[in-house]
PDB file of C-alpha atoms in Angstrom:
ATOM      1  CA  UNK A   1      53.342-155.285 110.153  1.00 42.00           C
ATOM      2  CA  UNK A   2      50.275-153.181 109.909  1.00 49.00           C
ATOM      3  CA  UNK A   3      48.445-155.408 107.437  1.00 69.00           C
ATOM      4  CA  UNK A   4      49.409-158.929 108.579  1.00 78.00           C
ATOM      5  CA  UNK A   5      46.272-159.965 110.427  1.00 79.00           C
ATOM      6  CA  UNK A   6      43.443-162.437 110.590  1.00 85.00           C
ATOM      7  CA  UNK A   7      39.863-161.477 109.759  1.00 84.00           C
ATOM      8  CA  UNK A   8      37.383-162.798 112.296  1.00 83.00           C
ATOM      9  CA  UNK A   9      33.669-162.212 111.892  1.00 81.00           C
ATOM     10  CA  UNK A  10      31.733-165.081 113.453  1.00 84.00           C
ATOM     11  CA  UNK A  11      32.667-164.792 117.119  1.00 79.00           C
ATOM     12  CA  UNK A  12      34.826-166.729 119.555  1.00 79.00           C
ATOM     13  CA  UNK A  13      35.810-170.295 118.680  1.00 84.00           C
ATOM     14  CA  UNK A  14      34.527-169.872 115.102  1.00 88.00           C
ATOM     15  CA  UNK A  15      36.947-170.084 112.186  1.00 90.00           C
ATOM     16  CA  UNK A  16      37.780-166.726 110.599  1.00 90.00           C
ATOM     17  CA  UNK A  17      37.410-165.557 107.032  1.00 90.00           C
ATOM     18  CA  UNK A  18      41.109-165.431 106.083  1.00 90.00           C
ATOM     19  CA  UNK A  19      44.589-164.261 107.083  1.00 91.00           C
ATOM     20  CA  UNK A  20      45.928-161.249 105.216  1.00 90.00           C
ATOM     21  CA  UNK A  21      49.564-161.962 104.330  1.00 87.00           C
ATOM     22  CA  UNK A  22      50.991-159.226 102.095  1.00 86.00           C
ATOM     23  CA  UNK A  23      53.925-159.926  99.783  1.00 82.00           C
ATOM     24  CA  UNK A  24      55.964-157.352 101.717  1.00 79.00           C
ATOM     25  CA  UNK A  25      55.727-159.563 104.791  1.00 80.00           C
ATOM     26  CA  UNK A  26      57.590-162.439 103.148  1.00 76.00           C
ATOM     27  CA  UNK A  27      60.034-160.182 101.286  1.00 75.00           C
ATOM     28  CA  UNK A  28      62.972-158.244 102.659  1.00 67.00           C
ATOM     29  CA  UNK A  29      61.051-154.970 102.345  1.00 59.00           C
ATOM     30  CA  UNK A  30      59.216-155.572 105.626  1.00 56.00           C
ATOM     31  CA  UNK A  31      60.622-153.802 108.686  1.00 62.00           C
ATOM     32  CA  UNK A  32      60.848-157.015 110.659  1.00 59.00           C
ATOM     33  CA  UNK A  33      63.585-159.023 109.008  1.00 59.00           C
ATOM     34  CA  UNK A  34      64.032-161.595 111.760  1.00 72.00           C
ATOM     35  CA  UNK A  35      62.531-164.861 110.508  1.00 72.00           C
ATOM     36  CA  UNK A  36      61.667-165.919 114.060  1.00 72.00           C
ATOM     37  CA  UNK A  37      59.644-162.730 114.656  1.00 78.00           C
ATOM     38  CA  UNK A  38      57.786-163.174 111.390  1.00 82.00           C
ATOM     39  CA  UNK A  39      57.091-166.790 112.311  1.00 83.00           C
ATOM     40  CA  UNK A  40      55.620-165.727 115.649  1.00 81.00           C
ATOM     41  CA  UNK A  41      53.361-163.147 113.967  1.00 84.00           C
ATOM     42  CA  UNK A  42      52.208-165.570 111.279  1.00 87.00           C
ATOM     43  CA  UNK A  43      51.539-168.430 113.697  1.00 86.00           C
ATOM     44  CA  UNK A  44      49.625-166.141 116.080  1.00 84.00           C
ATOM     45  CA  UNK A  45      47.448-164.801 113.251  1.00 89.00           C
ATOM     46  CA  UNK A  46      46.854-168.302 111.853  1.00 90.00           C
ATOM     47  CA  UNK A  47      45.784-169.570 115.284  1.00 88.00           C
ATOM     48  CA  UNK A  48      43.373-166.652 115.636  1.00 88.00           C
ATOM     49  CA  UNK A  49      41.938-167.473 112.208  1.00 90.00           C
ATOM     50  CA  UNK A  50      41.760-171.251 112.683  1.00 92.00           C
ATOM     51  CA  UNK A  51      40.306-171.307 116.201  1.00 90.00           C
ATOM     52  CA  UNK A  52      38.423-168.003 116.430  1.00 87.00           C
ATOM     53  CA  UNK A  53      40.758-166.434 118.981  1.00 82.00           C
ATOM     54  CA  UNK A  54      40.691-162.686 119.487  1.00 78.00           C
ATOM     55  CA  UNK A  55      43.481-160.320 120.529  1.00 75.00           C
ATOM     56  CA  UNK A  56      43.860-159.714 124.221  1.00 72.00           C
ATOM     57  CA  UNK A  57      44.886-156.102 123.896  1.00 74.00           C
ATOM     58  CA  UNK A  58      42.738-153.149 122.981  1.00 76.00           C
ATOM     59  CA  UNK A  59      43.210-150.571 120.253  1.00 77.00           C
ATOM     60  CA  UNK A  60      43.915-146.849 120.736  1.00 81.00           C
ATOM     61  CA  UNK A  61      40.810-144.745 120.138  1.00 84.00           C
ATOM     62  CA  UNK A  62      38.493-147.775 119.850  1.00 82.00           C
ATOM     63  CA  UNK A  63      35.417-147.435 122.067  1.00 82.00           C
ATOM     64  CA  UNK A  64      34.447-151.113 121.719  1.00 77.00           C
ATOM     65  CA  UNK A  65      37.945-152.555 122.364  1.00 78.00           C
ATOM     66  CA  UNK A  66      39.794-149.862 124.337  1.00 83.00           C
ATOM     67  CA  UNK A  67      43.416-150.034 125.484  1.00 84.00           C
ATOM     68  CA  UNK A  68      42.326-149.425 129.096  1.00 86.00           C
ATOM     69  CA  UNK A  69      39.246-149.909 131.251  1.00 84.00           C
ATOM     70  CA  UNK A  70      38.049-148.767 134.669  1.00 85.00           C
ATOM     71  CA  UNK A  71      37.939-151.157 137.621  1.00 84.00           C
ATOM     72  CA  UNK A  72      36.262-149.129 140.348  1.00 87.00           C
ATOM     73  CA  UNK A  73      38.262-145.906 140.385  1.00 91.00           C
ATOM     74  CA  UNK A  74      41.410-147.534 138.997  1.00 89.00           C
ATOM     75  CA  UNK A  75      42.442-147.522 135.327  1.00 88.00           C
ATOM     76  CA  UNK A  76      43.824-150.855 134.104  1.00 84.00           C
ATOM     77  CA  UNK A  77      45.275-152.046 130.803  1.00 81.00           C
ATOM     78  CA  UNK A  78      43.301-154.601 128.802  1.00 79.00           C
ATOM     79  CA  UNK A  79      46.097-157.150 128.840  1.00 74.00           C
ATOM     80  CA  UNK A  80      45.503-160.273 130.890  1.00 69.00           C
ATOM     81  CA  UNK A  81      49.124-161.455 130.767  1.00 73.00           C
ATOM     82  CA  UNK A  82      52.518-160.377 129.520  1.00 72.00           C
ATOM     83  CA  UNK A  83      54.060-162.726 126.971  1.00 72.00           C
ATOM     84  CA  UNK A  84      57.781-163.376 126.872  1.00 72.00           C
ATOM     85  CA  UNK A  85      59.510-163.230 123.489  1.00 68.00           C
ATOM     86  CA  UNK A  86      59.366-167.015 123.047  1.00 72.00           C
ATOM     87  CA  UNK A  87      55.726-167.458 124.162  1.00 72.00           C
ATOM     88  CA  UNK A  88      52.660-167.778 121.946  1.00 69.00           C
ATOM     89  CA  UNK A  89      50.065-168.049 124.713  1.00 72.00           C
ATOM     90  CA  UNK A  90      49.562-166.983 128.293  1.00 74.00           C
ATOM     91  CA  UNK A  91      50.558-169.261 131.129  1.00 73.00           C
ATOM     92  CA  UNK A  92      47.268-170.340 132.763  1.00 73.00           C
ATOM     93  CA  UNK A  93      48.820-169.901 136.204  1.00 77.00           C
ATOM     94  CA  UNK A  94      49.357-166.151 135.700  1.00 72.00           C
ATOM     95  CA  UNK A  95      46.453-165.373 133.368  1.00 72.00           C
ATOM     96  CA  UNK A  96      44.104-162.694 134.766  1.00 72.00           C
ATOM     97  CA  UNK A  97      40.645-163.903 133.759  1.00 72.00           C
ATOM     98  CA  UNK A  98      38.974-160.784 135.215  1.00 74.00           C
ATOM     99  CA  UNK A  99      40.288-158.557 132.407  1.00 74.00           C
ATOM    100  CA  UNK A 100      37.534-157.870 129.850  1.00 70.00           C
ATOM    101  CA  UNK A 101      39.366-158.991 126.699  1.00 62.00           C
TER     102      UNK A 101
END
């Protein structure tokens, strides 16, 4: 689902511009055919758009939002929690707030 995403431009907690939802996403041509998986993707992108939430993971080759960062002499991933298949958000009890996401 390379093109199903929300467009945010005003910063955290500010509503985004729109959610890109291509026709392929709702048709059977999309690689993900499981309705539940599509629902998770769509709801996550809508929440990002509606409430100005940004992704918690970085992007390969992106110098502003990298996949990893250095903490002292240790390389760490820019993921503050691992979501289970049925989760939309991180559990506050296990969320690592020190990760620069």
